[in-house]
Amino acid sequence: MMFYISDDYIEELIHEDLQHMDLTTLSMGIEEAPGQITAFPKRGCLLAGVEEAARIFEKCGARAEILIPSGTRAEGGESCLLVRGTAGRLHACYKLAQNVMEYSSGIATRTAAMLEAARAENPGVHVAVTRKHFPGAKALSLKAALAGGASLHRLGLSDSILAFDQHRVFTDDFIALIPRMAKAFPEKKIEAEADSPEEAMSYLRAGADMVQCERFAPEALSAFVKEAKPAFPKAVIAAAGGINAANAGEYAATGVDILVTSWVYFGKPEDIKMKFSRI
């Protein structure tokens, strides 16, 4: 999977922890001792962040070999990354590399679980992740979600048009603005968040391409989909608000096209073991 993460971002991560030197390895006099690290998950999971971990090691002068790439399921104890270098170079960044893989693999594994639950009820449904990730972690979070099979709901404010209640509060007649919005950016789809089935239907009638149904009960959402799809067959209907792996199947069964979620970002990281050995 091609997903661009800049060298500047990788180096900034390194600099957060390694300002100049590792005092421990320096004080012990072991900086030039040759060694290697074998990385593996302690339990089965979907890996992510492996390529970024390898780049982190290589930026610090070690040699990294990816054994299992991101987006691949690994069993507990199955080696996914092999790194060789001096003790100084390995210790300079191994904890950062470990954190990147652990947090990324946690996101990827949760995403895959949610997608599996959803598609068991609706094989065509998509799980789309929001921009509600931890600030500064966008690139890693989005790549991890993609590795788990998600699509991207929004990359940011500049890539799509999505009107929330916080936008509508500044207008007296939002419905009248929908054709104007479409005319202003004819290559973009117009999406609006709705708090009720009636509101969502009014947006579709006004020309919205997509509606995001915020916290609809599954029964109400199912009824809305059955009413809206025949009338607007090209419309995209998304469900949002509190959707996670536990209820993804129930929401997917309503017939929506997309489940919008930020749940995958928040949870326990996977446990990636970094086994050191002398060579």
PDB file of C-alpha atoms in Angstrom:
ATOM      1  CA  MET A   1       0.000   0.000   0.000  1.00  0.00           C
ATOM      2  CA  MET A   2       1.439   3.340  -1.080  1.00  0.00           C
ATOM      3  CA  PHE A   3       0.927   5.944   1.646  1.00  0.00           C
ATOM      4  CA  TYR A   4       3.361   8.856   1.770  1.00  0.00           C
ATOM      5  CA  ILE A   5       4.873   9.837   5.108  1.00  0.00           C
ATOM      6  CA  SER A   6       7.656  12.383   4.829  1.00  0.00           C
ATOM      7  CA  ASP A   7      11.207  12.013   6.085  1.00  0.00           C
ATOM      8  CA  ASP A   8      10.694  15.241   8.034  1.00  0.00           C
ATOM      9  CA  TYR A   9       7.853  13.616   9.995  1.00  0.00           C
ATOM     10  CA  ILE A  10       9.951  10.523  10.746  1.00  0.00           C
ATOM     11  CA  GLU A  11      12.888  12.654  11.860  1.00  0.00           C
ATOM     12  CA  GLU A  12      10.661  14.811  14.047  1.00  0.00           C
ATOM     13  CA  LEU A  13       9.454  11.675  15.833  1.00  0.00           C
ATOM     14  CA  ILE A  14      13.043  10.594  16.406  1.00  0.00           C
ATOM     15  CA  HIS A  15      14.051  14.022  17.685  1.00  0.00           C
ATOM     16  CA  GLU A  16      11.297  13.973  20.325  1.00  0.00           C
ATOM     17  CA  ASP A  17      13.160  11.168  22.127  1.00  0.00           C
ATOM     18  CA  LEU A  18      16.743  11.392  20.885  1.00  0.00           C
ATOM     19  CA  GLN A  19      17.860  14.991  21.139  1.00  0.00           C
ATOM     20  CA  HIS A  20      21.607  14.308  20.908  1.00  0.00           C
ATOM     21  CA  MET A  21      22.723  11.022  22.447  1.00  0.00           C
ATOM     22  CA  ASP A  22      21.724   8.026  24.540  1.00  0.00           C
ATOM     23  CA  LEU A  23      23.466   8.578  27.870  1.00  0.00           C
ATOM     24  CA  THR A  24      22.884   5.013  29.059  1.00  0.00           C
ATOM     25  CA  THR A  25      24.667   3.204  26.222  1.00  0.00           C
ATOM     26  CA  LEU A  26      27.357   5.908  26.216  1.00  0.00           C
ATOM     27  CA  SER A  27      28.018   5.569  29.970  1.00  0.00           C
ATOM     28  CA  MET A  28      28.167   1.768  29.699  1.00  0.00           C
ATOM     29  CA  GLY A  29      30.658   1.861  26.834  1.00  0.00           C
ATOM     30  CA  ILE A  30      28.552  -0.509  24.677  1.00  0.00           C
ATOM     31  CA  GLU A  31      27.743   1.825  21.797  1.00  0.00           C
ATOM     32  CA  GLU A  32      29.745  -0.097  19.190  1.00  0.00           C
ATOM     33  CA  ALA A  33      28.771  -3.625  20.292  1.00  0.00           C
ATOM     34  CA  PRO A  34      27.044  -5.408  17.381  1.00  0.00           C
ATOM     35  CA  GLY A  35      23.545  -6.738  17.896  1.00  0.00           C
ATOM     36  CA  GLN A  36      20.137  -7.327  16.423  1.00  0.00           C
ATOM     37  CA  ILE A  37      16.459  -6.921  17.245  1.00  0.00           C
ATOM     38  CA  THR A  38      13.721  -9.317  16.280  1.00  0.00           C
ATOM     39  CA  ALA A  39      10.245  -7.783  16.516  1.00  0.00           C
ATOM     40  CA  PHE A  40       7.071  -9.845  16.868  1.00  0.00           C
ATOM     41  CA  PRO A  41       3.551  -9.443  18.271  1.00  0.00           C
ATOM     42  CA  LYS A  42       2.769 -11.267  21.487  1.00  0.00           C
ATOM     43  CA  ARG A  43      -0.662 -12.268  20.176  1.00  0.00           C
ATOM     44  CA  GLY A  44      -2.240 -12.564  16.747  1.00  0.00           C
ATOM     45  CA  CYS A  45      -3.059  -9.168  15.255  1.00  0.00           C
ATOM     46  CA  LEU A  46      -3.164  -7.169  12.047  1.00  0.00           C
ATOM     47  CA  LEU A  47       0.162  -5.404  11.668  1.00  0.00           C
ATOM     48  CA  ALA A  48       0.643  -1.745  10.825  1.00  0.00           C
ATOM     49  CA  GLY A  49       3.483   0.762  11.148  1.00  0.00           C
ATOM     50  CA  VAL A  50       6.116  -1.811  10.186  1.00  0.00           C
ATOM     51  CA  GLU A  51       7.497   0.255   7.301  1.00  0.00           C
ATOM     52  CA  GLU A  52       7.693   3.378   9.460  1.00  0.00           C
ATOM     53  CA  ALA A  53       9.474   1.431  12.214  1.00  0.00           C
ATOM     54  CA  ALA A  54      12.005   0.208   9.644  1.00  0.00           C
ATOM     55  CA  ARG A  55      12.576   3.765   8.423  1.00  0.00           C
ATOM     56  CA  ILE A  56      13.117   4.954  11.985  1.00  0.00           C
ATOM     57  CA  PHE A  57      15.845   2.357  12.526  1.00  0.00           C
ATOM     58  CA  GLU A  58      17.482   3.161   9.204  1.00  0.00           C
ATOM     59  CA  LYS A  59      17.475   6.900   9.969  1.00  0.00           C
ATOM     60  CA  CYS A  60      19.502   6.023  13.065  1.00  0.00           C
ATOM     61  CA  GLY A  61      22.006   4.002  11.040  1.00  0.00           C
ATOM     62  CA  ALA A  62      20.746   0.436  11.549  1.00  0.00           C
ATOM     63  CA  ARG A  63      19.729  -2.018   8.810  1.00  0.00           C
ATOM     64  CA  ALA A  64      16.095  -3.146   8.842  1.00  0.00           C
ATOM     65  CA  GLU A  65      14.449  -6.021   7.009  1.00  0.00           C
ATOM     66  CA  ILE A  66      10.656  -6.179   6.846  1.00  0.00           C
ATOM     67  CA  LEU A  67       9.525  -9.791   7.232  1.00  0.00           C
ATOM     68  CA  ILE A  68       5.757  -9.157   7.372  1.00  0.00           C
ATOM     69  CA  PRO A  69       4.398  -5.900   5.915  1.00  0.00           C
ATOM     70  CA  SER A  70       1.608  -3.710   7.247  1.00  0.00           C
ATOM     71  CA  GLY A  71      -1.895  -4.898   6.432  1.00  0.00           C
ATOM     72  CA  THR A  72      -0.966  -8.539   7.058  1.00  0.00           C
ATOM     73  CA  ARG A  73      -2.134 -10.662   9.955  1.00  0.00           C
ATOM     74  CA  ALA A  74       0.672 -12.100  12.091  1.00  0.00           C
ATOM     75  CA  GLU A  75       0.411 -14.801  14.717  1.00  0.00           C
ATOM     76  CA  GLY A  76       1.765 -14.371  18.211  1.00  0.00           C
ATOM     77  CA  GLY A  77       5.532 -14.871  18.186  1.00  0.00           C
ATOM     78  CA  GLU A  78       5.814 -14.531  14.401  1.00  0.00           C
ATOM     79  CA  SER A  79       8.722 -12.245  13.495  1.00  0.00           C
ATOM     80  CA  CYS A  80       7.740  -9.209  11.450  1.00  0.00           C
ATOM     81  CA  LEU A  81      10.905  -7.068  11.518  1.00  0.00           C
ATOM     82  CA  LEU A  82      14.608  -7.871  11.807  1.00  0.00           C
ATOM     83  CA  VAL A  83      17.075  -5.085  12.577  1.00  0.00           C
ATOM     84  CA  ARG A  84      20.883  -5.229  12.778  1.00  0.00           C
ATOM     85  CA  GLY A  85      23.288  -2.590  14.012  1.00  0.00           C
ATOM     86  CA  THR A  86      25.375  -1.475  16.929  1.00  0.00           C
ATOM     87  CA  ALA A  87      23.889  -1.273  20.409  1.00  0.00           C
ATOM     88  CA  GLY A  88      24.075   2.502  20.199  1.00  0.00           C
ATOM     89  CA  ARG A  89      22.092   2.662  16.972  1.00  0.00           C
ATOM     90  CA  LEU A  90      19.534   0.100  18.104  1.00  0.00           C
ATOM     91  CA  HIS A  91      18.899   1.742  21.478  1.00  0.00           C
ATOM     92  CA  ALA A  92      18.692   5.188  19.883  1.00  0.00           C
ATOM     93  CA  CYS A  93      15.253   4.491  18.448  1.00  0.00           C
ATOM     94  CA  TYR A  94      13.899   1.047  19.291  1.00  0.00           C
ATOM     95  CA  LYS A  95      11.316   2.337  21.780  1.00  0.00           C
ATOM     96  CA  LEU A  96       9.969   4.819  19.223  1.00  0.00           C
ATOM     97  CA  ALA A  97       9.788   2.101  16.550  1.00  0.00           C
ATOM     98  CA  GLN A  98       8.035  -0.179  19.022  1.00  0.00           C
ATOM     99  CA  ASN A  99       5.475   2.513  19.923  1.00  0.00           C
ATOM    100  CA  VAL A 100       4.741   3.208  16.266  1.00  0.00           C
ATOM    101  CA  MET A 101       4.066  -0.466  15.563  1.00  0.00           C
ATOM    102  CA  GLU A 102       2.065  -1.023  18.751  1.00  0.00           C
ATOM    103  CA  TYR A 103      -0.283   1.937  18.345  1.00  0.00           C
ATOM    104  CA  SER A 104      -0.618   1.440  14.584  1.00  0.00           C
ATOM    105  CA  SER A 105      -1.308  -2.280  14.908  1.00  0.00           C
ATOM    106  CA  GLY A 106      -3.917  -1.569  17.572  1.00  0.00           C
ATOM    107  CA  ILE A 107      -5.783   0.731  15.172  1.00  0.00           C
ATOM    108  CA  ALA A 108      -5.458  -1.721  12.279  1.00  0.00           C
ATOM    109  CA  THR A 109      -6.659  -4.676  14.352  1.00  0.00           C
ATOM    110  CA  ARG A 110      -9.702  -2.814  15.685  1.00  0.00           C
ATOM    111  CA  THR A 111     -10.526  -1.601  12.178  1.00  0.00           C
ATOM    112  CA  ALA A 112     -10.360  -5.118  10.756  1.00  0.00           C
ATOM    113  CA  ALA A 113     -12.595  -6.443  13.545  1.00  0.00           C
ATOM    114  CA  MET A 114     -15.182  -3.731  12.946  1.00  0.00           C
ATOM    115  CA  LEU A 115     -15.149  -4.269   9.185  1.00  0.00           C
ATOM    116  CA  GLU A 116     -15.529  -8.024   9.605  1.00  0.00           C
ATOM    117  CA  ALA A 117     -18.540  -7.569  11.889  1.00  0.00           C
ATOM    118  CA  ALA A 118     -20.145  -5.081   9.513  1.00  0.00           C
ATOM    119  CA  ARG A 119     -19.646  -7.104   6.342  1.00  0.00           C
ATOM    120  CA  ALA A 120     -21.022 -10.227   7.939  1.00  0.00           C
ATOM    121  CA  GLU A 121     -24.387  -8.410   7.758  1.00  0.00           C
ATOM    122  CA  ASN A 122     -23.833  -6.209   4.696  1.00  0.00           C
ATOM    123  CA  PRO A 123     -21.011  -7.312   2.363  1.00  0.00           C
ATOM    124  CA  GLY A 124     -20.990  -4.018   0.471  1.00  0.00           C
ATOM    125  CA  VAL A 125     -20.730  -1.666   3.426  1.00  0.00           C
ATOM    126  CA  HIS A 126     -17.649   0.487   4.042  1.00  0.00           C
ATOM    127  CA  VAL A 127     -16.088   1.517   7.343  1.00  0.00           C
ATOM    128  CA  ALA A 128     -14.786   5.072   7.011  1.00  0.00           C
ATOM    129  CA  VAL A 129     -12.567   6.750   9.585  1.00  0.00           C
ATOM    130  CA  THR A 130     -12.891  10.390  10.587  1.00  0.00           C
ATOM    131  CA  ARG A 131     -10.314  13.089  11.274  1.00  0.00           C
ATOM    132  CA  LYS A 132     -10.890  12.736  15.031  1.00  0.00           C
ATOM    133  CA  HIS A 133      -7.468  11.225  15.589  1.00  0.00           C
ATOM    134  CA  PHE A 134      -4.992  12.441  18.189  1.00  0.00           C
ATOM    135  CA  PRO A 135      -3.410  15.708  16.957  1.00  0.00           C
ATOM    136  CA  GLY A 136      -0.030  15.087  15.346  1.00  0.00           C
ATOM    137  CA  ALA A 137      -0.789  11.425  14.666  1.00  0.00           C
ATOM    138  CA  LYS A 138      -2.807  11.831  11.469  1.00  0.00           C
ATOM    139  CA  ALA A 139      -0.440  10.115   9.034  1.00  0.00           C
ATOM    140  CA  LEU A 140       0.159   7.070  11.219  1.00  0.00           C
ATOM    141  CA  SER A 141      -3.514   6.806  12.237  1.00  0.00           C
ATOM    142  CA  LEU A 142      -4.881   6.984   8.705  1.00  0.00           C
ATOM    143  CA  LYS A 143      -2.321   4.550   7.324  1.00  0.00           C
ATOM    144  CA  ALA A 144      -3.112   2.099  10.124  1.00  0.00           C
ATOM    145  CA  ALA A 145      -6.850   2.342   9.465  1.00  0.00           C
ATOM    146  CA  LEU A 146      -6.275   1.768   5.754  1.00  0.00           C
ATOM    147  CA  ALA A 147      -4.167  -1.278   6.620  1.00  0.00           C
ATOM    148  CA  GLY A 148      -7.163  -2.606   8.525  1.00  0.00           C
ATOM    149  CA  GLY A 149      -9.424  -2.212   5.492  1.00  0.00           C
ATOM    150  CA  ALA A 150     -11.082   1.139   6.192  1.00  0.00           C
ATOM    151  CA  SER A 151     -11.703   3.954   3.771  1.00  0.00           C
ATOM    152  CA  LEU A 152     -11.106   7.591   4.654  1.00  0.00           C
ATOM    153  CA  HIS A 153     -14.172   9.679   5.454  1.00  0.00           C
ATOM    154  CA  ARG A 154     -12.268  12.953   5.238  1.00  0.00           C
ATOM    155  CA  LEU A 155      -8.577  13.766   5.002  1.00  0.00           C
ATOM    156  CA  GLY A 156      -9.266  17.325   6.138  1.00  0.00           C
ATOM    157  CA  LEU A 157     -11.354  20.426   5.544  1.00  0.00           C
ATOM    158  CA  SER A 158     -10.041  20.967   2.034  1.00  0.00           C
ATOM    159  CA  ASP A 159     -10.927  17.641   0.426  1.00  0.00           C
ATOM    160  CA  SER A 160     -14.701  17.469   0.839  1.00  0.00           C
ATOM    161  CA  ILE A 161     -17.875  19.422   1.611  1.00  0.00           C
ATOM    162  CA  LEU A 162     -19.693  18.318   4.744  1.00  0.00           C
ATOM    163  CA  ALA A 163     -22.116  20.665   6.498  1.00  0.00           C
ATOM    164  CA  PHE A 164     -22.744  20.132  10.201  1.00  0.00           C
ATOM    165  CA  ASP A 165     -25.165  21.813  12.575  1.00  0.00           C
ATOM    166  CA  GLN A 166     -22.265  24.061  13.553  1.00  0.00           C
ATOM    167  CA  HIS A 167     -22.325  25.394   9.972  1.00  0.00           C
ATOM    168  CA  ARG A 168     -26.088  25.617   9.692  1.00  0.00           C
ATOM    169  CA  VAL A 169     -26.370  27.804  12.767  1.00  0.00           C
ATOM    170  CA  PHE A 170     -24.944  30.644  10.657  1.00  0.00           C
ATOM    171  CA  THR A 171     -27.635  30.472   7.971  1.00  0.00           C
ATOM    172  CA  ASP A 172     -31.377  31.104   7.968  1.00  0.00           C
ATOM    173  CA  ASP A 173     -32.144  28.578   5.217  1.00  0.00           C
ATOM    174  CA  PHE A 174     -29.586  25.823   4.777  1.00  0.00           C
ATOM    175  CA  ILE A 175     -31.728  23.879   2.304  1.00  0.00           C
ATOM    176  CA  ALA A 176     -31.702  26.830  -0.070  1.00  0.00           C
ATOM    177  CA  LEU A 177     -27.898  26.831   0.089  1.00  0.00           C
ATOM    178  CA  ILE A 178     -27.466  23.238  -1.118  1.00  0.00           C
ATOM    179  CA  PRO A 179     -27.817  24.083  -4.854  1.00  0.00           C
ATOM    180  CA  ARG A 180     -25.523  27.064  -4.327  1.00  0.00           C
ATOM    181  CA  MET A 181     -22.890  24.866  -2.692  1.00  0.00           C
ATOM    182  CA  ALA A 182     -23.073  22.411  -5.601  1.00  0.00           C
ATOM    183  CA  LYS A 183     -22.681  25.230  -8.114  1.00  0.00           C
ATOM    184  CA  ALA A 184     -19.700  26.702  -6.260  1.00  0.00           C
ATOM    185  CA  PHE A 185     -17.772  23.411  -6.419  1.00  0.00           C
ATOM    186  CA  PRO A 186     -19.301  21.323  -9.228  1.00  0.00           C
ATOM    187  CA  GLU A 187     -16.692  18.559  -8.955  1.00  0.00           C
ATOM    188  CA  LYS A 188     -17.414  17.927  -5.273  1.00  0.00           C
ATOM    189  CA  LYS A 189     -20.240  15.967  -3.702  1.00  0.00           C
ATOM    190  CA  ILE A 190     -22.407  17.791  -1.191  1.00  0.00           C
ATOM    191  CA  GLU A 191     -22.837  16.017   2.138  1.00  0.00           C
ATOM    192  CA  ALA A 192     -24.802  17.128   5.170  1.00  0.00           C
ATOM    193  CA  GLU A 193     -25.187  15.735   8.642  1.00  0.00           C
ATOM    194  CA  ALA A 194     -28.790  15.122   9.710  1.00  0.00           C
ATOM    195  CA  ASP A 195     -30.230  14.650  13.179  1.00  0.00           C
ATOM    196  CA  SER A 196     -33.495  13.033  12.058  1.00  0.00           C
ATOM    197  CA  PRO A 197     -34.885  11.048   9.113  1.00  0.00           C
ATOM    198  CA  GLU A 198     -37.076  14.001   8.147  1.00  0.00           C
ATOM    199  CA  GLU A 199     -34.081  16.320   8.059  1.00  0.00           C
ATOM    200  CA  ALA A 200     -32.046  13.835   6.026  1.00  0.00           C
ATOM    201  CA  MET A 201     -34.824  13.427   3.472  1.00  0.00           C
ATOM    202  CA  SER A 202     -35.164  17.196   3.096  1.00  0.00           C
ATOM    203  CA  TYR A 203     -31.454  17.449   2.262  1.00  0.00           C
ATOM    204  CA  LEU A 204     -31.720  14.744  -0.395  1.00  0.00           C
ATOM    205  CA  ARG A 205     -34.731  16.472  -1.944  1.00  0.00           C
ATOM    206  CA  ALA A 206     -32.718  19.695  -2.110  1.00  0.00           C
ATOM    207  CA  GLY A 207     -29.942  17.981  -4.059  1.00  0.00           C
ATOM    208  CA  ALA A 208     -27.468  16.693  -1.463  1.00  0.00           C
ATOM    209  CA  ASP A 209     -25.420  13.764  -2.748  1.00  0.00           C
ATOM    210  CA  MET A 210     -24.784  12.260   0.678  1.00  0.00           C
ATOM    211  CA  VAL A 211     -26.375  12.384   4.102  1.00  0.00           C
ATOM    212  CA  GLN A 212     -24.676  11.480   7.348  1.00  0.00           C
ATOM    213  CA  CYS A 213     -27.254  10.141   9.792  1.00  0.00           C
ATOM    214  CA  GLU A 214     -26.086  11.151  13.244  1.00  0.00           C
ATOM    215  CA  ARG A 215     -27.029   8.795  16.080  1.00  0.00           C
ATOM    216  CA  PHE A 216     -30.135   7.363  14.433  1.00  0.00           C
ATOM    217  CA  ALA A 217     -31.486   4.315  16.220  1.00  0.00           C
ATOM    218  CA  PRO A 218     -31.005   1.247  13.998  1.00  0.00           C
ATOM    219  CA  GLU A 219     -34.769   0.858  13.525  1.00  0.00           C
ATOM    220  CA  ALA A 220     -35.168   4.484  12.416  1.00  0.00           C
ATOM    221  CA  LEU A 221     -32.126   4.213  10.186  1.00  0.00           C
ATOM    222  CA  SER A 222     -33.435   1.072   8.507  1.00  0.00           C
ATOM    223  CA  ALA A 223     -36.786   2.728   7.808  1.00  0.00           C
ATOM    224  CA  PHE A 224     -35.058   5.796   6.379  1.00  0.00           C
ATOM    225  CA  VAL A 225     -32.864   3.728   4.072  1.00  0.00           C
ATOM    226  CA  LYS A 226     -35.915   1.851   2.758  1.00  0.00           C
ATOM    227  CA  GLU A 227     -37.641   5.157   2.010  1.00  0.00           C
ATOM    228  CA  ALA A 228     -34.662   7.071   0.647  1.00  0.00           C
ATOM    229  CA  LYS A 229     -32.969   4.503  -1.599  1.00  0.00           C
ATOM    230  CA  PRO A 230     -35.844   4.030  -4.064  1.00  0.00           C
ATOM    231  CA  ALA A 231     -36.387   7.795  -4.309  1.00  0.00           C
ATOM    232  CA  PHE A 232     -32.671   8.669  -4.534  1.00  0.00           C
ATOM    233  CA  PRO A 233     -30.840   5.565  -5.802  1.00  0.00           C
ATOM    234  CA  LYS A 234     -27.552   7.402  -6.332  1.00  0.00           C
ATOM    235  CA  ALA A 235     -27.500   8.949  -2.870  1.00  0.00           C
ATOM    236  CA  VAL A 236     -24.892   7.742  -0.385  1.00  0.00           C
ATOM    237  CA  ILE A 237     -26.181   7.169   3.130  1.00  0.00           C
ATOM    238  CA  ALA A 238     -23.734   7.112   6.024  1.00  0.00           C
ATOM    239  CA  ALA A 239     -24.366   6.244   9.650  1.00  0.00           C
ATOM    240  CA  ALA A 240     -22.334   8.004  12.340  1.00  0.00           C
ATOM    241  CA  GLY A 241     -22.188   8.445  16.079  1.00  0.00           C
ATOM    242  CA  GLY A 242     -21.175   5.778  18.561  1.00  0.00           C
ATOM    243  CA  ILE A 243     -20.561   3.028  16.014  1.00  0.00           C
ATOM    244  CA  ASN A 244     -18.006   0.394  17.027  1.00  0.00           C
ATOM    245  CA  ALA A 245     -17.182  -3.268  16.518  1.00  0.00           C
ATOM    246  CA  ALA A 246     -19.918  -4.369  18.927  1.00  0.00           C
ATOM    247  CA  ASN A 247     -22.773  -2.680  17.053  1.00  0.00           C
ATOM    248  CA  ALA A 248     -21.306  -2.419  13.537  1.00  0.00           C
ATOM    249  CA  GLY A 249     -23.233  -5.466  12.336  1.00  0.00           C
ATOM    250  CA  GLU A 250     -26.544  -4.061  13.559  1.00  0.00           C
ATOM    251  CA  TYR A 251     -25.954  -0.733  11.807  1.00  0.00           C
ATOM    252  CA  ALA A 252     -24.637  -2.361   8.639  1.00  0.00           C
ATOM    253  CA  ALA A 253     -27.788  -4.501   8.438  1.00  0.00           C
ATOM    254  CA  THR A 254     -29.874  -1.338   7.978  1.00  0.00           C
ATOM    255  CA  GLY A 255     -28.578  -1.098   4.419  1.00  0.00           C
ATOM    256  CA  VAL A 256     -26.441   2.019   4.772  1.00  0.00           C
ATOM    257  CA  ASP A 257     -23.480   2.474   2.461  1.00  0.00           C
ATOM    258  CA  ILE A 258     -20.931   3.688   5.013  1.00  0.00           C
ATOM    259  CA  LEU A 259     -20.288   3.400   8.731  1.00  0.00           C
ATOM    260  CA  VAL A 260     -18.410   6.489   9.902  1.00  0.00           C
ATOM    261  CA  THR A 261     -16.300   5.998  13.009  1.00  0.00           C
ATOM    262  CA  SER A 262     -13.479   7.319  15.137  1.00  0.00           C
ATOM    263  CA  TRP A 263     -13.732   4.368  17.559  1.00  0.00           C
ATOM    264  CA  VAL A 264     -10.790   2.547  15.975  1.00  0.00           C
ATOM    265  CA  TYR A 265      -8.367   5.274  17.100  1.00  0.00           C
ATOM    266  CA  PHE A 266      -9.032   4.829  20.793  1.00  0.00           C
ATOM    267  CA  GLY A 267      -8.059   1.606  22.514  1.00  0.00           C
ATOM    268  CA  LYS A 268      -5.229  -0.496  23.819  1.00  0.00           C
ATOM    269  CA  PRO A 269      -2.115  -0.759  21.615  1.00  0.00           C
ATOM    270  CA  GLU A 270      -0.990  -4.185  20.497  1.00  0.00           C
ATOM    271  CA  ASP A 271       1.975  -5.639  22.368  1.00  0.00           C
ATOM    272  CA  ILE A 272       5.005  -5.851  20.067  1.00  0.00           C
ATOM    273  CA  LYS A 273       8.052  -7.533  21.611  1.00  0.00           C
ATOM    274  CA  MET A 274      11.522  -6.254  20.705  1.00  0.00           C
ATOM    275  CA  LYS A 275      13.963  -9.078  21.399  1.00  0.00           C
ATOM    276  CA  PHE A 276      17.611  -7.966  21.592  1.00  0.00           C
ATOM    277  CA  SER A 277      20.533 -10.311  21.013  1.00  0.00           C
ATOM    278  CA  ARG A 278      24.292  -9.960  20.554  1.00  0.00           C
ATOM    279  CA  ILE A 279      25.876 -10.999  17.275  1.00  0.00           C
TER     280      ILE A 279
END
